[in-house]
């Protein structure tokens, strides 16, 4: 699943290509996840100019001139593709047709990628929001017995971080992913906040440099711990992989366990 850094790059590239264009029409070949009817979506958005494309958590927001927002969530395997005039892309979920023949399609062979018209405002902050700091974590973690990684992955607590970047952030902060959230000391919460900002922003920069025009995919080659490329972290610790269900956690014994 694309995470915050991927989507931040995608949103900038989509904005550069599509902002200012009028949406002529929209088609929804697979409307099972759409929160309104295809006809209502078409009636609301057709003829509107796209003001901008932005990212919110793990969603891409297409912001239109009348204030309407189309949110796209790629879920696990969704992909975005530009096309001109028409396309032959398999498993389309939603197709946006802009003036001049430019189009965008979101596809997903699993059929779970989700378009939403005018999504409700999120209660949880974005991971890069200014409100997310040591104080935020102090309040959020107080008395919590859940593992720190589980909380970082909970989009109802903090939005945008997925499995790979949770591992990278916790390694950078020197905190074991299995630490009990409520047991982590204040000083380490400052390290956690700093690690979130550094890891996510560094990843955005890496993706922009290596894949400057990307609007789909997951780019992980530069990761230091959540990777198959190395057996040891940059600090020399052996990378341990623990599997729980379909999810793998990558960590090292360098990370302090609070329990």
Tab-separated table of C-alpha atoms in Angstrom:
chain	number	residue	atom	x	y	z
A	1	UNK	CA	0.000	0.000	0.000
A	2	UNK	CA	1.359	3.462	-0.853
A	3	UNK	CA	2.152	5.421	2.296
A	4	UNK	CA	2.449	9.109	3.081
A	5	UNK	CA	5.726	9.826	1.211
A	6	UNK	CA	4.548	8.083	-1.974
A	7	UNK	CA	1.223	9.884	-1.914
A	8	UNK	CA	2.822	13.247	-1.222
A	9	UNK	CA	4.828	12.886	-4.433
A	10	UNK	CA	1.834	11.573	-6.382
A	11	UNK	CA	-0.327	14.509	-5.290
A	12	UNK	CA	2.269	17.060	-6.414
A	13	UNK	CA	2.640	15.386	-9.812
A	14	UNK	CA	-1.115	15.098	-10.293
A	15	UNK	CA	-1.538	18.734	-9.316
A	16	UNK	CA	1.104	19.816	-11.825
A	17	UNK	CA	-0.563	17.895	-14.639
A	18	UNK	CA	-4.255	18.458	-13.913
A	19	UNK	CA	-4.817	21.609	-11.826
A	20	UNK	CA	-6.703	24.268	-13.754
A	21	UNK	CA	-8.355	21.796	-16.127
A	22	UNK	CA	-12.116	21.383	-16.386
A	23	UNK	CA	-13.554	17.939	-15.690
A	24	UNK	CA	-15.773	17.120	-18.645
A	25	UNK	CA	-17.185	13.913	-17.193
A	26	UNK	CA	-16.491	11.031	-14.829
A	27	UNK	CA	-17.262	7.354	-15.252
A	28	UNK	CA	-17.331	4.728	-12.493
A	29	UNK	CA	-17.023	1.210	-13.969
A	30	UNK	CA	-16.881	-0.234	-10.443
A	31	UNK	CA	-19.051	1.768	-8.039
A	32	UNK	CA	-19.284	-0.761	-5.178
A	33	UNK	CA	-17.128	1.416	-2.884
A	34	UNK	CA	-18.502	4.789	-4.020
A	35	UNK	CA	-20.476	6.593	-1.299
A	36	UNK	CA	-22.988	8.117	-3.751
A	37	UNK	CA	-24.487	6.968	-7.024
A	38	UNK	CA	-22.484	7.313	-10.224
A	39	UNK	CA	-25.133	9.699	-11.538
A	40	UNK	CA	-24.840	11.955	-8.480
A	41	UNK	CA	-21.059	11.998	-8.703
A	42	UNK	CA	-21.246	12.933	-12.371
A	43	UNK	CA	-23.854	15.626	-11.754
A	44	UNK	CA	-21.827	17.239	-8.969
A	45	UNK	CA	-18.379	17.211	-10.584
A	46	UNK	CA	-18.907	17.425	-14.348
A	47	UNK	CA	-18.078	20.866	-15.709
A	48	UNK	CA	-16.121	21.944	-12.632
A	49	UNK	CA	-12.537	23.145	-12.808
A	50	UNK	CA	-10.009	21.251	-10.713
A	51	UNK	CA	-8.327	23.726	-8.363
A	52	UNK	CA	-5.701	21.434	-6.865
A	53	UNK	CA	-4.715	17.913	-5.864
A	54	UNK	CA	-3.539	17.393	-2.303
A	55	UNK	CA	-2.858	14.574	0.129
A	56	UNK	CA	-4.686	13.897	3.389
A	57	UNK	CA	-3.412	10.899	5.325
A	58	UNK	CA	-3.487	8.020	2.844
A	59	UNK	CA	-5.988	9.685	0.517
A	60	UNK	CA	-5.542	11.870	-2.543
A	61	UNK	CA	-7.946	14.807	-2.601
A	62	UNK	CA	-9.087	16.346	-5.879
A	63	UNK	CA	-10.315	19.801	-4.878
A	64	UNK	CA	-12.812	21.426	-7.257
A	65	UNK	CA	-13.735	25.079	-7.734
A	66	UNK	CA	-17.141	24.890	-6.014
A	67	UNK	CA	-15.647	23.320	-2.890
A	68	UNK	CA	-16.419	19.707	-3.737
A	69	UNK	CA	-13.734	17.103	-3.052
A	70	UNK	CA	-13.202	13.729	-4.680
A	71	UNK	CA	-11.056	11.516	-2.417
A	72	UNK	CA	-9.248	8.505	-3.861
A	73	UNK	CA	-7.874	5.790	-1.576
A	74	UNK	CA	-5.684	3.288	-3.418
A	75	UNK	CA	-5.932	0.684	-0.628
A	76	UNK	CA	-3.535	-2.269	-1.114
A	77	UNK	CA	-3.165	-2.598	-4.880
A	78	UNK	CA	-4.818	0.404	-6.491
A	79	UNK	CA	-2.940	2.226	-9.258
A	80	UNK	CA	-3.266	5.528	-11.095
A	81	UNK	CA	-2.685	6.002	-14.804
A	82	UNK	CA	-2.807	9.021	-17.108
A	83	UNK	CA	-4.321	8.493	-20.552
A	84	UNK	CA	-5.188	10.535	-23.615
A	85	UNK	CA	-8.716	10.346	-25.084
A	86	UNK	CA	-9.274	6.674	-24.130
A	87	UNK	CA	-7.544	3.725	-22.481
A	88	UNK	CA	-7.380	-0.056	-22.300
A	89	UNK	CA	-6.386	-0.298	-18.637
A	90	UNK	CA	-7.720	-3.380	-16.888
A	91	UNK	CA	-9.879	-3.307	-13.738
A	92	UNK	CA	-10.822	0.394	-13.813
A	93	UNK	CA	-12.610	1.721	-10.738
A	94	UNK	CA	-13.080	5.380	-11.708
A	95	UNK	CA	-12.206	7.392	-14.809
A	96	UNK	CA	-11.801	11.178	-14.889
A	97	UNK	CA	-12.010	12.900	-18.288
A	98	UNK	CA	-10.587	16.425	-18.496
A	99	UNK	CA	-10.769	19.041	-21.223
A	100	UNK	CA	-8.192	18.608	-23.951
A	101	UNK	CA	-8.416	14.823	-23.881
A	102	UNK	CA	-6.355	14.206	-20.754
A	103	UNK	CA	-7.686	11.497	-18.485
A	104	UNK	CA	-6.902	9.736	-15.235
A	105	UNK	CA	-8.009	6.260	-14.228
A	106	UNK	CA	-7.754	4.518	-10.872
A	107	UNK	CA	-7.580	0.743	-11.345
A	108	UNK	CA	-7.564	-2.117	-8.862
A	109	UNK	CA	-7.757	-5.817	-9.681
A	110	UNK	CA	-8.882	-6.444	-6.095
A	111	UNK	CA	-11.757	-3.962	-6.579
A	112	UNK	CA	-11.316	-2.330	-3.161
A	113	UNK	CA	-9.707	0.998	-4.108
A	114	UNK	CA	-12.198	3.609	-2.937
A	115	UNK	CA	-13.514	6.865	-4.423
A	116	UNK	CA	-15.461	9.132	-2.052
A	117	UNK	CA	-17.334	12.325	-2.842
A	118	UNK	CA	-16.956	15.009	-0.160
A	119	UNK	CA	-15.455	12.850	2.596
A	120	UNK	CA	-16.094	13.789	6.214
A	121	UNK	CA	-13.361	15.735	7.961
A	122	UNK	CA	-10.935	13.387	9.685
A	123	UNK	CA	-10.747	13.418	13.476
A	124	UNK	CA	-7.147	12.167	13.588
A	125	UNK	CA	-4.309	14.485	12.529
A	126	UNK	CA	-2.041	13.846	9.574
A	127	UNK	CA	1.389	12.548	10.611
A	128	UNK	CA	3.063	15.726	9.314
A	129	UNK	CA	0.546	18.116	10.843
A	130	UNK	CA	1.997	20.753	13.179
A	131	UNK	CA	-0.265	19.469	15.958
A	132	UNK	CA	1.618	16.166	16.023
A	133	UNK	CA	4.458	16.533	18.512
A	134	UNK	CA	5.724	15.117	21.787
A	135	UNK	CA	2.730	16.610	23.634
A	136	UNK	CA	0.325	14.928	21.226
A	137	UNK	CA	1.927	11.537	21.842
A	138	UNK	CA	2.053	12.105	25.587
A	139	UNK	CA	-1.710	12.615	25.651
A	140	UNK	CA	-2.468	9.896	23.095
A	141	UNK	CA	-0.298	7.249	24.764
A	142	UNK	CA	-1.218	7.955	28.389
A	143	UNK	CA	-2.377	4.712	30.012
A	144	UNK	CA	-2.318	2.838	26.695
A	145	UNK	CA	-1.307	-0.829	26.895
A	146	UNK	CA	-1.142	-1.328	23.128
A	147	UNK	CA	2.175	-1.717	21.322
A	148	UNK	CA	3.543	1.525	19.914
A	149	UNK	CA	3.600	0.213	16.343
A	150	UNK	CA	-0.088	-0.708	16.481
A	151	UNK	CA	-0.940	2.874	17.452
A	152	UNK	CA	1.207	4.377	14.695
A	153	UNK	CA	-0.652	2.199	12.188
A	154	UNK	CA	-4.103	3.140	13.513
A	155	UNK	CA	-5.473	5.721	11.059
A	156	UNK	CA	-8.016	6.764	13.700
A	157	UNK	CA	-5.107	7.975	15.864
A	158	UNK	CA	-2.632	9.390	13.353
A	159	UNK	CA	-2.983	9.314	9.564
A	160	UNK	CA	-0.542	8.449	6.802
A	161	UNK	CA	1.906	6.004	8.378
A	162	UNK	CA	1.866	2.400	7.195
A	163	UNK	CA	3.814	-0.727	8.006
A	164	UNK	CA	7.111	0.077	6.285
A	165	UNK	CA	7.458	3.611	7.603
A	166	UNK	CA	6.366	2.651	11.112
A	167	UNK	CA	9.368	0.311	11.211
A	168	UNK	CA	11.702	2.989	9.855
A	169	UNK	CA	10.430	5.621	12.286
A	170	UNK	CA	10.725	3.399	15.333
A	171	UNK	CA	14.240	2.321	14.390
A	172	UNK	CA	15.256	5.952	13.910
A	173	UNK	CA	13.748	6.827	17.311
A	174	UNK	CA	15.441	3.852	19.004
A	175	UNK	CA	12.121	2.438	20.244
A	176	UNK	CA	11.167	-1.216	19.931
A	177	UNK	CA	7.943	-1.698	17.946
A	178	UNK	CA	6.759	-3.976	20.758
A	179	UNK	CA	7.073	-1.290	23.446
A	180	UNK	CA	3.934	-0.544	25.441
A	181	UNK	CA	2.909	2.947	24.365
A	182	UNK	CA	2.035	4.140	27.870
A	183	UNK	CA	5.460	3.119	29.175
A	184	UNK	CA	7.539	5.202	26.768
A	185	UNK	CA	9.245	8.099	28.617
A	186	UNK	CA	8.769	11.748	27.623
A	187	UNK	CA	12.316	12.091	26.282
A	188	UNK	CA	11.703	9.223	23.883
A	189	UNK	CA	8.459	10.800	22.686
A	190	UNK	CA	10.514	13.769	21.503
A	191	UNK	CA	12.753	11.331	19.637
A	192	UNK	CA	9.657	9.729	18.121
A	193	UNK	CA	8.321	13.037	16.852
A	194	UNK	CA	11.681	13.996	15.384
A	195	UNK	CA	11.979	10.591	13.714
A	196	UNK	CA	8.530	10.941	12.110
A	197	UNK	CA	9.410	14.316	10.604
A	198	UNK	CA	12.862	13.266	9.425
A	199	UNK	CA	11.971	9.831	8.051
A	200	UNK	CA	8.875	10.982	6.151
A	201	UNK	CA	10.423	14.139	4.712
A	202	UNK	CA	13.634	12.335	3.755
A	203	UNK	CA	11.554	9.674	2.001
A	204	UNK	CA	9.581	12.302	0.080
A	205	UNK	CA	12.871	13.819	-1.109
A	206	UNK	CA	14.265	10.405	-2.094
A	207	UNK	CA	11.180	9.477	-4.111
A	208	UNK	CA	11.095	12.845	-5.873
A	209	UNK	CA	14.738	12.430	-6.843
A	210	UNK	CA	14.532	8.813	-8.030
A	211	UNK	CA	10.969	8.807	-9.447
A	212	UNK	CA	10.209	12.461	-10.242
A	213	UNK	CA	7.034	11.983	-12.300
A	214	UNK	CA	5.481	9.054	-10.459
A	215	UNK	CA	1.756	8.811	-9.742
A	216	UNK	CA	1.635	5.151	-8.726
A	217	UNK	CA	3.735	2.456	-7.079
A	218	UNK	CA	5.571	1.894	-3.799
A	219	UNK	CA	9.206	2.976	-3.577
A	220	UNK	CA	11.226	1.384	-0.787
A	221	UNK	CA	14.780	0.906	-2.142
A	222	UNK	CA	16.245	3.548	0.160
A	223	UNK	CA	14.788	2.223	3.425
A	224	UNK	CA	17.373	1.328	6.057
A	225	UNK	CA	15.626	-1.347	8.146
A	226	UNK	CA	12.367	-2.378	6.454
A	227	UNK	CA	14.253	-3.907	3.545
A	228	UNK	CA	15.462	-7.165	2.031
A	229	UNK	CA	18.622	-5.469	0.724
A	230	UNK	CA	20.552	-5.520	3.981
A	231	UNK	CA	20.956	-7.921	6.885
A	232	UNK	CA	22.200	-5.198	9.251
A	233	UNK	CA	21.099	-1.662	10.057
A	234	UNK	CA	23.400	1.317	9.390
A	235	UNK	CA	24.307	1.158	13.093
A	236	UNK	CA	25.428	-2.459	12.728
A	237	UNK	CA	22.545	-4.249	14.415
A	238	UNK	CA	21.154	-7.407	12.854
A	239	UNK	CA	17.774	-6.806	11.231
A	240	UNK	CA	15.174	-9.144	12.718
A	241	UNK	CA	11.956	-9.942	10.858
A	242	UNK	CA	8.907	-10.998	12.840
A	243	UNK	CA	5.758	-12.055	11.005
A	244	UNK	CA	2.259	-11.750	12.431
A	245	UNK	CA	-0.417	-12.752	9.959
A	246	UNK	CA	0.328	-11.072	6.640
A	247	UNK	CA	2.343	-8.266	8.262
A	248	UNK	CA	6.102	-8.303	8.820
A	249	UNK	CA	7.891	-6.139	11.373
A	250	UNK	CA	11.540	-5.269	10.779
A	251	UNK	CA	13.560	-4.167	13.807
A	252	UNK	CA	16.883	-4.557	15.599
A	253	UNK	CA	17.989	-5.216	19.157
A	254	UNK	CA	19.416	-1.673	19.190
A	255	UNK	CA	15.873	-0.442	19.792
A	256	UNK	CA	14.919	-0.049	23.425
A	257	UNK	CA	11.951	-2.043	24.716
A	258	UNK	CA	9.637	-0.258	27.173
A	259	UNK	CA	7.266	-2.653	28.938
